[in-house]
Amino acid sequence: MNERRKAQLIDECLDAVIEGMYSESDCFMRYPEIQQELLDAFYSFRQFHSAETPQLSTEKMRRIKKNILFNLPDRDMVVTKPSGLRYRWQNTKRRFAMTWVIIVTTILSLLSGAGAVYASNDALPGEFLYPVKTWVEDVQLVLSPDDVDVELSGIFASRRIEELLALIEEGDLEDLDELVDGYHNRTELMTQLIAQIKARNPEEAIRLRLDLETKLQEHALIIETLIDDEPAEDELPLQDRLRVMLQTNMQTRLRINEEEVEVPEESDELNVDDSAEVESSEEEAGGDQEKNQYQNQNQNKVVYSSDEYLENGSLFFQFKFADSLEDDVYGEVDGTLYDCSVDGSMVTCGLTGSAGKGILRLYNLRTHELLYSYDYDHDYEYLWGGTKEGGNENQERGETDHGDRDQEGGMDGKDK
Amino acid sequence: MPDADHLNYDARIIQQAIEGDKQAFGQLYETYAGQIFKYLFFRMSTHEAAEDMMEIVFLKAWEALPAFGKRTNQTNFRAWLYRIAHNALIDFRRTKKDEVSLEVIENIKSKSEKPEKVAERKEESAILLKAIQMLDEVSQHVLVSRFIGEMNHRETAQMLGLSEGHVRVIQYRALKKLREFLGEENE
């Protein structure tokens, strides 16, 4: 019996015992094959059940409530209608950076005329003055020290979200690519700056990172809200771009939270090429793996990469790490999370319903650290055609190995 | 399970809080503070730490409230609040690197001067708290949400952004580990 099935049976038993439908003995009789697991589960569960439950005294409840209500900031904006999402972002106008805005806009106004600069504040991608808007941002970044740049990069990324909402509201989806690139640039800058600051002043980096994390979480919430599970056909391009933005957001959050971030060299370039962290792992896997896979240098290496196979109509990917994994793992493709099971050094992820090709990333479930990323391309026809119900599963897995794909050249040379 | 009237009442209060009504938020605090405190206590193991964290959790909830309900599957305020508590704990531990010492639990044991049975129960609770702290964050969250917060798998899975099946597996492994940590006695 596999682990998932055992987990399900134990859970059913626990629920039935909690609800008084079964006794523990009923469960043992019903599922004798997992008697030991049931014993362990019931024992642990009983400890919770009999644990002394803490209570807050009325006085403490009141004191905490008073503190909380006293510290609640006022809400400037009321969000009561769907289109209000856009206005919510107006609250994220920065305080600190405002000084710089005044300085820079004054200089620019003197040089190029005040009208253009001020008018560009509300410009959206595709509009004549939008390049002025992003140029002003760039100038602010060049003029500010690194710690201010971190805050600015967060503010500018938030602007891209404001613009996204505005474009959607106006039904103008033609210039989304520019916006998606802009969001990517600003978040990449965050990663780069945090890494640089971390090398100099780790405590300051933590403070800045926490602020960014809050902003990025808000972005993710809004993007997730906009992603429709079942979009209409004409909405597909928008949905694709939203998923890219969500992926960028998740990637940035993971990177800024990594304990050890590779410190990039100082550069005036605002756009960061992330190809540095993409490496070929062909040699590590005896030439059997695809190029452009990310392998976390601090982690257990993947020695045997994805073997995709079908089992009972579901699609699975398997990875073998050099050493046993202590934590659970989950997978992510285009912002969608997938279950993975860990058995020693072997990780199996169910990807049923995922896109035909994409990048599967494996993360540590406890620390959310990126462990491995993998460019995949299902050969659906082969997989479905090659499956034999009730046949030798291992043999089927072996048959879908990379040899076939290498011949087709299906996965080589993709950019991350 | 809350009835429809209760849900409607909650929805009204939540909407008022979203619109900036601090008194409405105070009512939400009154409703959920006890549950959140229990959750935090089992995750942090001391009254003081749980009380301090309560303030942080509710302040974060106030900030994040305008986004509540925007996701299609996000309608359960209690589950949403637990998620905020879980995230706040993770942030706290990242920065503080677990300042909460397990010795505090030992002190709870030794300071217990109640009648014998109460003392025994306190001791068992202290051992359980200590064992819970040895689990990873997600396992702690799943067990405490399920058995202290009395949440079902659907709610727990929604909170973590995982499938129910995955949460069951996490629970299964966590109960097994907890059994090991709690020792071999009594069975």
Coordinates of C-alpha atoms in Angstrom, one line a residue:
Chain A
M1 CA 0.0 0.0 0.0
N2 CA 1.5 3.3 -0.9
E3 CA 2.0 6.2 1.5
R4 CA -0.8 8.3 0.0
R5 CA -3.3 5.5 0.5
K6 CA -2.2 4.9 4.1
A7 CA -2.5 8.6 4.8
Q8 CA -6.0 8.7 3.5
L9 CA -7.1 5.7 5.5
I10 CA -5.6 7.0 8.7
D11 CA -7.3 10.3 8.1
E12 CA -10.6 8.7 7.5
C13 CA -10.2 6.8 10.8
L14 CA -9.2 9.9 12.7
D15 CA -12.2 11.8 11.4
A16 CA -14.5 8.9 12.2
V17 CA -13.1 8.6 15.7
I18 CA -13.4 12.3 16.3
E19 CA -17.0 12.3 15.1
G20 CA -17.8 9.2 17.3
M21 CA -18.6 7.0 14.3
Y22 CA -15.8 4.5 15.0
S23 CA -13.8 3.5 18.0
E24 CA -10.1 3.0 17.7
S25 CA -10.6 -0.8 17.8
D26 CA -13.1 -0.5 14.9
C27 CA -10.3 1.1 12.9
F28 CA -7.8 -1.6 13.8
M29 CA -10.3 -4.3 12.7
R30 CA -11.1 -2.5 9.6
Y31 CA -7.6 -1.9 8.5
P32 CA -5.3 -4.5 10.1
E33 CA -2.6 -4.0 7.4
I34 CA -1.8 -0.5 8.8
Q35 CA -2.2 -1.4 12.4
Q36 CA 1.2 0.1 13.5
E37 CA 0.6 3.3 11.6
L38 CA -2.8 3.6 13.2
L39 CA -1.3 3.0 16.6
D40 CA 1.2 5.8 16.0
A41 CA -1.4 8.2 14.7
F42 CA -3.9 7.6 17.5
Y43 CA -1.2 7.9 20.1
S44 CA -0.1 11.3 18.8
F45 CA -3.7 12.4 18.3
R46 CA -4.6 11.6 21.9
Q47 CA -1.8 13.8 23.1
F48 CA -3.4 16.7 21.3
H49 CA -6.8 15.7 22.6
S50 CA -5.7 15.5 26.2
A51 CA -3.3 18.5 26.1
E52 CA -4.1 21.3 28.5
T53 CA -5.7 24.1 26.4
P54 CA -4.4 27.6 27.2
Q55 CA -6.9 30.3 27.8
L56 CA -6.4 34.0 27.6
S57 CA -7.7 35.9 30.7
T58 CA -10.4 38.5 29.9
E59 CA -8.0 41.2 31.2
K60 CA -5.3 40.1 28.8
M61 CA -7.8 39.8 25.9
R62 CA -8.9 43.4 26.6
R63 CA -5.3 44.7 26.9
I64 CA -4.2 43.1 23.6
K65 CA -7.4 44.4 21.9
K66 CA -6.7 47.9 23.1
N67 CA -3.1 47.7 21.8
I68 CA -4.2 46.4 18.5
L69 CA -7.0 49.0 18.0
F70 CA -4.6 51.7 19.1
N71 CA -2.0 50.7 16.5
L72 CA -4.4 50.1 13.6
P73 CA -3.6 52.6 10.8
D74 CA -6.5 54.4 9.2
R75 CA -7.7 53.2 5.9
D76 CA -7.5 56.0 3.4
M77 CA -9.2 54.1 0.7
V78 CA -12.3 51.9 0.8
V79 CA -12.4 49.0 -1.5
T80 CA -16.0 48.1 -2.2
K81 CA -16.2 47.4 -5.9
P82 CA -14.1 45.2 -8.2
S83 CA -12.6 48.1 -10.1
G84 CA -11.4 49.4 -6.7
L85 CA -8.4 47.2 -7.0
R86 CA -6.7 49.8 -9.0
Y87 CA -7.3 52.5 -6.4
R88 CA -5.9 50.3 -3.7
W89 CA -2.6 50.6 -5.2
Q90 CA -2.6 54.4 -5.0
N91 CA -2.1 53.9 -1.3
T92 CA 1.3 52.3 -2.0
K93 CA 2.7 55.7 -3.0
R94 CA 5.9 55.9 -1.3
R95 CA 6.8 58.3 1.4
F96 CA 10.6 58.1 1.3
A97 CA 11.0 58.3 -2.5
M98 CA 8.8 61.3 -2.7
T99 CA 11.7 63.5 -1.9
W100 CA 13.6 62.1 -4.9
V101 CA 10.6 62.4 -7.1
I102 CA 10.5 66.1 -6.3
I103 CA 14.2 66.6 -7.0
V104 CA 14.3 64.6 -10.2
T105 CA 11.1 66.0 -11.6
T106 CA 12.3 69.5 -10.9
I107 CA 15.6 68.9 -12.7
L108 CA 13.8 67.2 -15.6
S109 CA 11.2 69.9 -15.7
L110 CA 13.9 72.5 -16.1
L111 CA 15.6 70.5 -18.8
S112 CA 12.8 69.2 -20.9
G113 CA 9.7 71.1 -19.8
A114 CA 7.5 70.4 -16.8
G115 CA 4.4 69.3 -18.7
A116 CA 5.8 66.2 -20.2
V117 CA 7.2 64.8 -17.0
Y118 CA 4.1 65.5 -14.9
A119 CA 1.8 64.2 -17.7
S120 CA 3.8 61.0 -17.9
N121 CA 2.9 60.1 -14.3
D122 CA -0.4 58.6 -15.4
A123 CA 0.9 57.2 -18.7
L124 CA 0.2 53.5 -19.4
P125 CA 2.2 51.1 -21.6
G126 CA 1.7 51.9 -25.3
E127 CA 1.1 55.5 -24.6
F128 CA 3.4 58.3 -26.0
L129 CA 4.6 59.4 -22.6
Y130 CA 5.1 56.0 -21.0
P131 CA 8.8 55.9 -21.9
V132 CA 9.2 59.2 -20.1
K133 CA 7.6 57.7 -17.0
T134 CA 10.0 54.7 -17.0
W135 CA 12.9 56.9 -17.8
V136 CA 12.2 59.1 -14.8
E137 CA 12.1 55.9 -12.7
D138 CA 15.5 54.9 -14.1
V139 CA 16.9 58.3 -13.3
Q140 CA 15.6 58.0 -9.7
L141 CA 17.3 54.7 -9.4
V142 CA 20.6 55.9 -10.7
L143 CA 20.6 58.9 -8.3
S144 CA 19.6 57.0 -5.2
P145 CA 21.8 54.8 -2.9
D146 CA 21.2 51.1 -2.9
D147 CA 19.0 50.9 0.1
V148 CA 16.7 53.5 -1.4
D149 CA 16.8 51.7 -4.7
V150 CA 15.4 48.6 -3.0
E151 CA 12.4 50.6 -1.8
L152 CA 12.1 52.2 -5.2
S153 CA 12.2 48.9 -7.0
G154 CA 9.3 47.7 -4.9
I155 CA 7.4 50.9 -5.5
F156 CA 8.0 50.7 -9.3
A157 CA 7.0 47.1 -9.3
S158 CA 3.8 48.1 -7.6
R159 CA 3.3 50.7 -10.3
R160 CA 3.4 48.0 -12.9
I161 CA 0.6 46.3 -11.0
E162 CA -1.4 49.6 -10.9
E163 CA -0.8 49.9 -14.7
L164 CA -1.9 46.3 -15.2
L165 CA -5.2 46.9 -13.4
A166 CA -5.7 50.1 -15.4
L167 CA -5.0 48.4 -18.7
I168 CA -7.5 45.6 -17.8
E169 CA -10.0 48.1 -16.8
E170 CA -9.7 49.9 -20.1
G171 CA -9.7 46.7 -22.0
D172 CA -6.4 47.5 -23.6
L173 CA -4.4 44.3 -23.7
E174 CA -2.1 45.0 -26.7
D175 CA 0.8 46.4 -24.7
L176 CA 0.8 43.9 -21.9
D177 CA 4.2 42.5 -22.9
E178 CA 5.9 45.8 -22.2
L179 CA 4.3 45.8 -18.8
V180 CA 5.3 42.2 -18.1
D181 CA 8.9 43.0 -19.0
G182 CA 8.8 46.1 -16.8
Y183 CA 7.6 44.1 -13.8
H184 CA 10.3 41.5 -14.5
N185 CA 13.0 44.2 -14.7
R186 CA 12.0 45.8 -11.4
T187 CA 11.8 42.5 -9.5
E188 CA 15.1 41.4 -11.0
L189 CA 16.6 44.6 -9.7
M190 CA 15.3 43.8 -6.2
T191 CA 17.0 40.5 -6.2
Q192 CA 20.3 42.0 -7.4
L193 CA 20.2 44.8 -4.8
I194 CA 19.2 42.6 -1.9
A195 CA 22.2 40.3 -2.7
Q196 CA 24.5 43.3 -2.8
I197 CA 23.2 44.7 0.4
K198 CA 23.3 41.3 2.1
A199 CA 27.0 41.1 1.4
R200 CA 27.6 44.4 3.1
N201 CA 25.0 44.6 5.8
P202 CA 22.9 41.4 6.4
E203 CA 20.7 43.0 9.0
E204 CA 19.7 45.9 6.7
A205 CA 19.1 43.3 4.0
I206 CA 16.6 41.4 6.3
R207 CA 14.7 44.6 7.0
L208 CA 14.5 45.6 3.3
R209 CA 13.6 42.0 2.3
L210 CA 10.7 41.9 4.7
D211 CA 9.3 45.1 3.3
L212 CA 9.7 43.7 -0.2
E213 CA 8.1 40.4 0.7
T214 CA 5.0 42.2 1.9
K215 CA 4.8 44.1 -1.3
L216 CA 5.3 41.0 -3.4
Q217 CA 2.7 39.1 -1.5
E218 CA 0.2 41.9 -2.2
H219 CA 1.2 41.7 -5.9
A220 CA 0.7 38.0 -5.9
L221 CA -2.7 38.3 -4.3
I222 CA -3.9 40.7 -7.0
I223 CA -2.4 38.7 -9.8
E224 CA -4.0 35.5 -8.5
T225 CA -7.3 37.3 -8.2
L226 CA -7.1 38.2 -11.9
I227 CA -6.2 34.8 -13.0
D228 CA -9.3 33.0 -14.0
D229 CA -9.3 29.3 -13.7
E230 CA -11.4 28.9 -16.8
P231 CA -10.7 31.9 -19.1
A232 CA -12.7 32.5 -22.2
E233 CA -10.7 31.9 -25.4
D234 CA -10.1 35.6 -26.1
E235 CA -8.8 36.0 -22.6
L236 CA -6.0 33.4 -23.0
P237 CA -3.2 35.9 -23.9
L238 CA -4.0 37.9 -20.8
Q239 CA -4.1 34.8 -18.6
D240 CA -0.7 33.7 -20.0
R241 CA 0.9 37.0 -19.2
L242 CA -0.6 37.0 -15.7
R243 CA 0.9 33.6 -15.1
V244 CA 4.3 34.8 -16.3
M245 CA 4.0 37.8 -13.8
L246 CA 3.0 35.4 -11.0
Q247 CA 5.9 33.2 -11.8
T248 CA 8.3 36.2 -11.8
N249 CA 6.8 37.2 -8.5
M250 CA 7.3 33.8 -6.9
Q251 CA 10.8 33.4 -8.3
T252 CA 11.7 36.8 -6.8
R253 CA 10.3 35.9 -3.4
L254 CA 12.2 32.7 -3.4
R255 CA 15.4 34.4 -4.5
I256 CA 15.3 37.3 -2.0
N257 CA 14.6 34.8 0.8
E258 CA 17.4 32.5 -0.1
E259 CA 20.0 32.2 2.7
E260 CA 22.9 32.4 0.4
V261 CA 22.4 34.6 -2.6
E262 CA 25.2 34.8 -5.2
V263 CA 26.4 38.4 -5.2
P264 CA 26.4 39.8 -8.7
E265 CA 29.0 42.2 -9.7
E266 CA 28.3 45.9 -9.4
S267 CA 26.6 47.1 -12.6
D268 CA 24.8 50.2 -13.8
E269 CA 22.6 48.0 -15.9
L270 CA 19.1 47.9 -14.5
N271 CA 18.2 44.8 -16.4
V272 CA 19.6 41.7 -15.0
D273 CA 20.4 38.7 -17.1
D274 CA 19.6 35.7 -14.9
S275 CA 21.3 33.2 -17.2
A276 CA 24.2 33.1 -14.7
E277 CA 22.3 30.8 -12.5
V278 CA 21.2 28.6 -15.3
E279 CA 23.7 25.9 -15.9
S280 CA 24.1 22.8 -17.9
S281 CA 24.1 19.8 -15.8
E282 CA 24.9 17.4 -18.6
E283 CA 28.2 16.3 -17.0
E284 CA 26.7 15.7 -13.6
A285 CA 24.1 13.4 -15.0
G286 CA 26.4 11.5 -17.3
G287 CA 25.3 13.6 -20.3
D288 CA 21.8 12.4 -19.9
Q289 CA 20.2 15.6 -18.8
E290 CA 19.0 18.6 -20.6
K291 CA 20.7 22.0 -20.8
N292 CA 19.5 25.0 -18.9
Q293 CA 18.6 23.4 -15.7
Y294 CA 19.0 25.1 -12.4
Q295 CA 20.7 23.2 -9.7
N296 CA 20.9 24.7 -6.3
Q297 CA 24.5 24.7 -5.5
N298 CA 24.0 24.4 -1.7
Q299 CA 21.8 21.4 -2.1
N300 CA 21.7 17.8 -2.7
K301 CA 22.2 17.3 -6.4
V302 CA 19.8 15.7 -8.8
V303 CA 21.6 12.7 -10.3
Y304 CA 18.9 11.2 -12.3
S305 CA 16.5 13.6 -13.9
S306 CA 13.0 13.4 -15.0
D307 CA 11.6 10.2 -16.1
E308 CA 8.0 10.9 -17.0
Y309 CA 5.4 8.1 -16.9
L310 CA 1.8 7.5 -16.8
E311 CA 0.1 5.5 -14.0
N312 CA -3.6 5.0 -13.8
G313 CA -4.1 7.8 -16.3
S314 CA -2.1 10.3 -14.3
L315 CA 1.2 11.9 -15.4
F316 CA 4.2 11.7 -13.1
F317 CA 7.8 13.0 -13.2
Q318 CA 10.6 11.4 -11.2
F319 CA 13.9 12.8 -10.0
K320 CA 16.6 11.1 -8.1
F321 CA 18.8 13.2 -5.7
A322 CA 22.2 12.1 -4.7
D323 CA 21.2 11.9 -1.0
S324 CA 18.0 11.3 0.9
L325 CA 15.8 14.4 1.3
E326 CA 14.9 15.3 4.8
D327 CA 12.0 17.6 3.9
D328 CA 9.0 17.3 1.7
V329 CA 9.1 18.8 -1.8
Y330 CA 6.5 20.4 -4.0
G331 CA 6.5 21.3 -7.7
E332 CA 5.5 24.4 -9.5
V333 CA 4.8 25.0 -13.2
D334 CA 3.6 28.5 -14.3
G335 CA 2.5 29.4 -10.8
T336 CA 0.5 26.2 -10.3
L337 CA 1.6 24.0 -7.5
Y338 CA 1.8 20.2 -7.7
D339 CA 2.1 17.5 -5.1
C340 CA 5.4 15.6 -4.9
S341 CA 6.1 12.6 -2.7
V342 CA 9.5 11.9 -1.3
D343 CA 10.8 8.5 -0.8
G344 CA 14.4 8.7 0.4
S345 CA 16.3 10.3 -2.4
M346 CA 13.5 9.8 -5.0
V347 CA 11.0 12.6 -5.7
T348 CA 7.9 11.9 -7.7
C349 CA 5.6 14.7 -8.8
G350 CA 2.2 14.3 -10.2
L351 CA 1.7 16.8 -13.1
T352 CA -1.6 15.8 -14.5
G353 CA -3.3 18.8 -16.1
S354 CA -0.1 20.7 -16.5
A355 CA 0.8 22.4 -19.8
G356 CA 2.4 20.2 -22.5
K357 CA 5.8 21.8 -22.0
G358 CA 7.2 24.2 -19.5
I359 CA 9.5 24.5 -16.6
L360 CA 8.9 22.4 -13.6
R361 CA 10.6 23.7 -10.4
L362 CA 11.1 21.7 -7.3
Y363 CA 11.0 23.5 -4.0
N364 CA 11.6 22.5 -0.4
L365 CA 8.2 22.5 1.3
R366 CA 9.6 23.7 4.6
T367 CA 12.0 26.4 3.5
H368 CA 10.5 27.1 0.0
E369 CA 14.1 27.0 -1.4
L370 CA 14.4 26.2 -5.1
L371 CA 16.0 22.8 -5.4
Y372 CA 15.9 22.1 -9.1
S373 CA 14.3 23.3 -12.2
Y374 CA 13.7 21.3 -15.3
D375 CA 12.5 22.1 -18.8
Y376 CA 10.1 19.5 -19.9
D377 CA 8.2 18.7 -23.0
H378 CA 5.6 15.9 -22.8
D379 CA 5.5 13.6 -25.7
Y380 CA 1.8 12.9 -25.0
E381 CA 1.4 10.7 -28.0
Y382 CA 4.3 8.5 -27.0
L383 CA 3.3 8.4 -23.4
W384 CA -0.3 7.5 -24.0
G385 CA 0.6 5.1 -26.7
G386 CA 3.3 3.5 -24.7
T387 CA 1.3 2.8 -21.6
K388 CA 0.2 -0.7 -20.9
E389 CA -2.5 -1.1 -18.3
G390 CA -1.2 -3.5 -15.6
G391 CA 2.1 -3.8 -17.4
N392 CA 5.6 -3.5 -16.0
E393 CA 5.7 0.0 -14.6
N394 CA 9.4 0.2 -14.4
Q395 CA 9.8 -0.9 -17.9
E396 CA 7.4 1.7 -19.0
R397 CA 9.3 4.4 -17.2
G398 CA 12.5 3.2 -18.7
E399 CA 11.1 3.4 -22.2
T400 CA 10.2 7.1 -21.8
D401 CA 13.8 8.0 -20.9
H402 CA 15.7 10.9 -22.5
G403 CA 17.2 8.8 -25.2
D404 CA 14.0 9.4 -27.3
R405 CA 13.9 13.0 -26.6
D406 CA 17.6 13.5 -27.3
Q407 CA 17.1 12.2 -30.7
E408 CA 14.3 14.6 -31.3
G409 CA 16.3 17.4 -29.7
G410 CA 13.1 18.4 -28.0
M411 CA 14.5 19.9 -24.9
D412 CA 17.9 21.2 -25.7
G413 CA 18.8 24.8 -25.9
K414 CA 15.8 26.3 -24.3
D415 CA 16.2 29.5 -22.3
K416 CA 15.1 29.5 -18.8
Chain B
M1 CA -20.0 24.4 12.0
P2 CA -21.2 28.0 11.9
D3 CA -24.8 28.5 10.7
A4 CA -25.9 30.8 7.9
D5 CA -26.9 33.6 10.2
H6 CA -23.5 33.5 11.8
L7 CA -21.8 33.6 8.4
N8 CA -23.9 36.5 7.3
Y9 CA -23.1 38.3 10.5
D10 CA -19.4 37.7 10.0
A11 CA -19.6 38.8 6.4
R12 CA -21.2 42.0 7.4
I13 CA -18.6 42.7 10.1
I14 CA -15.8 41.8 7.7
Q15 CA -17.1 44.2 5.1
Q16 CA -17.3 47.0 7.7
A17 CA -13.7 46.3 8.8
I18 CA -12.6 46.3 5.1
E19 CA -14.1 49.7 4.8
G20 CA -12.1 50.9 7.7
D21 CA -14.3 50.4 10.7
K22 CA -12.0 49.6 13.6
Q23 CA -14.8 48.7 16.0
A24 CA -15.9 46.1 13.5
F25 CA -12.4 44.8 13.4
G26 CA -12.5 44.7 17.2
Q27 CA -15.5 42.5 17.0
L28 CA -13.7 40.1 14.7
Y29 CA -10.9 40.1 17.2
E30 CA -13.3 39.1 20.0
T31 CA -14.6 36.3 17.9
Y32 CA -11.3 34.8 16.7
A33 CA -8.7 35.8 19.3
G34 CA -9.2 32.8 21.5
Q35 CA -8.7 30.4 18.6
I36 CA -5.7 32.2 17.2
F37 CA -4.2 32.4 20.7
K38 CA -4.5 28.6 21.0
Y39 CA -2.9 28.1 17.6
L40 CA 0.0 30.4 18.4
F41 CA 0.5 28.9 21.8
F42 CA 0.9 25.4 20.4
R43 CA 3.3 26.8 17.7
M44 CA 5.3 29.0 20.1
S45 CA 5.0 27.1 23.4
T46 CA 4.7 30.1 25.8
H47 CA 1.9 32.4 26.7
E48 CA 4.0 35.5 26.5
A49 CA 5.3 34.7 22.9
A50 CA 1.8 33.8 21.8
E51 CA 0.3 37.0 23.3
D52 CA 3.0 39.2 21.5
M53 CA 2.4 37.4 18.3
M54 CA -1.4 37.9 18.6
E55 CA -0.9 41.6 18.1
I56 CA 1.3 41.1 15.1
V57 CA -1.2 38.7 13.5
F58 CA -4.2 41.0 13.9
L59 CA -2.3 44.0 12.7
K60 CA -1.2 42.1 9.6
A61 CA -4.8 40.9 9.2
W62 CA -6.0 44.5 9.2
E63 CA -3.5 45.5 6.6
A64 CA -4.3 42.5 4.4
L65 CA -8.1 42.6 4.9
P66 CA -8.9 44.6 1.8
A67 CA -7.6 41.6 -0.2
F68 CA -9.7 39.1 1.6
G69 CA -12.3 37.3 -0.5
K70 CA -10.7 38.4 -3.8
R71 CA -9.6 34.9 -4.6
T72 CA -12.4 32.7 -5.8
N73 CA -11.7 30.0 -3.2
Q74 CA -11.0 32.4 -0.4
T75 CA -14.2 32.8 1.6
N76 CA -13.3 31.3 4.9
F77 CA -12.2 34.1 7.2
R78 CA -11.0 31.8 10.0
A79 CA -8.8 29.8 7.6
W80 CA -7.5 33.1 6.1
L81 CA -6.6 34.3 9.6
Y82 CA -4.8 31.1 10.4
R83 CA -2.8 31.5 7.3
I84 CA -1.8 35.0 8.3
A85 CA -0.8 33.6 11.7
H86 CA 1.3 30.9 10.0
N87 CA 3.0 33.3 7.7
A88 CA 3.7 35.7 10.6
L89 CA 5.3 32.9 12.6
I90 CA 7.5 32.0 9.7
D91 CA 8.6 35.6 9.3
F92 CA 9.2 35.9 13.0
R93 CA 11.3 32.7 13.1
R94 CA 13.3 33.8 10.1
T95 CA 14.3 37.0 11.8
K96 CA 14.5 35.8 15.4
K97 CA 15.9 32.4 14.7
D98 CA 13.7 30.8 17.3
E99 CA 14.4 32.8 20.4
V100 CA 11.7 30.9 22.1
S101 CA 13.7 28.5 24.2
L102 CA 12.5 25.0 24.9
E103 CA 13.8 25.6 28.4
V104 CA 10.7 27.7 29.0
I105 CA 8.7 24.6 28.7
E106 CA 10.8 22.9 31.2
N107 CA 10.1 25.8 33.5
I108 CA 6.4 25.4 33.0
K109 CA 6.8 21.8 34.2
S110 CA 8.9 22.6 37.3
K111 CA 6.8 25.6 38.3
S112 CA 3.6 23.6 38.3
E113 CA 2.2 23.6 41.8
K114 CA -1.3 22.5 41.1
P115 CA -2.9 19.3 42.3
E116 CA -1.3 16.0 41.1
K117 CA -3.5 15.4 38.1
V118 CA -3.3 18.9 36.8
A119 CA 0.5 18.8 37.2
E120 CA 0.6 15.5 35.3
R121 CA -1.5 17.0 32.5
K122 CA 0.7 20.1 32.4
E123 CA 3.7 17.9 32.1
E124 CA 2.2 15.9 29.3
S125 CA 1.2 19.2 27.5
A126 CA 4.8 20.5 28.0
I127 CA 6.2 17.3 26.4
L128 CA 3.8 17.6 23.5
L129 CA 4.7 21.3 23.0
K130 CA 8.3 20.3 23.0
A131 CA 7.7 17.6 20.4
I132 CA 5.7 19.9 18.2
Q133 CA 8.5 22.4 18.1
M134 CA 10.7 19.6 16.7
L135 CA 8.6 19.3 13.6
D136 CA 9.0 21.4 10.5
E137 CA 6.8 24.5 10.1
V138 CA 4.4 23.1 7.7
S139 CA 3.9 19.9 9.7
Q140 CA 3.3 22.0 12.9
H141 CA 0.8 24.1 11.0
V142 CA -1.1 21.1 9.7
L143 CA -1.3 19.3 13.1
V144 CA -2.2 22.4 15.1
S145 CA -4.8 23.6 12.6
R146 CA -6.3 20.1 12.4
F147 CA -6.3 19.1 16.1
I148 CA -6.3 22.4 17.9
G149 CA -8.0 24.7 15.4
E150 CA -10.4 21.8 14.4
M151 CA -10.0 22.6 10.8
N152 CA -10.8 20.1 8.1
H153 CA -8.4 19.1 5.3
R154 CA -10.0 21.3 2.8
E155 CA -9.4 24.4 4.9
T156 CA -5.9 23.4 5.8
A157 CA -5.1 22.6 2.2
Q158 CA -6.5 26.0 1.1
M159 CA -4.4 27.8 3.7
L160 CA -1.2 26.2 2.4
G161 CA -2.1 26.2 -1.3
L162 CA -1.7 22.4 -1.5
S163 CA -4.0 19.6 -2.4
E164 CA -6.0 17.8 0.3
G165 CA -4.1 14.6 -0.6
H166 CA -0.8 16.3 0.1
V167 CA -2.0 17.7 3.4
R168 CA -3.1 14.1 4.4
V169 CA 0.4 12.9 3.6
I170 CA 2.0 15.7 5.6
Q171 CA -0.3 14.9 8.5
Y172 CA 0.5 11.2 8.3
R173 CA 4.2 11.8 8.4
A174 CA 3.9 14.4 11.1
L175 CA 1.9 12.1 13.4
K176 CA 4.4 9.4 12.9
K177 CA 7.3 11.7 13.7
L178 CA 5.5 13.1 16.7
R179 CA 5.1 9.5 18.0
E180 CA 8.8 9.0 17.7
F181 CA 9.5 12.2 19.5
L182 CA 7.0 11.5 22.2
G183 CA 8.8 8.3 23.1
E184 CA 7.9 4.7 23.2
E185 CA 6.0 4.7 26.5
N186 CA 2.3 3.9 26.9
E187 CA 1.9 1.6 24.0

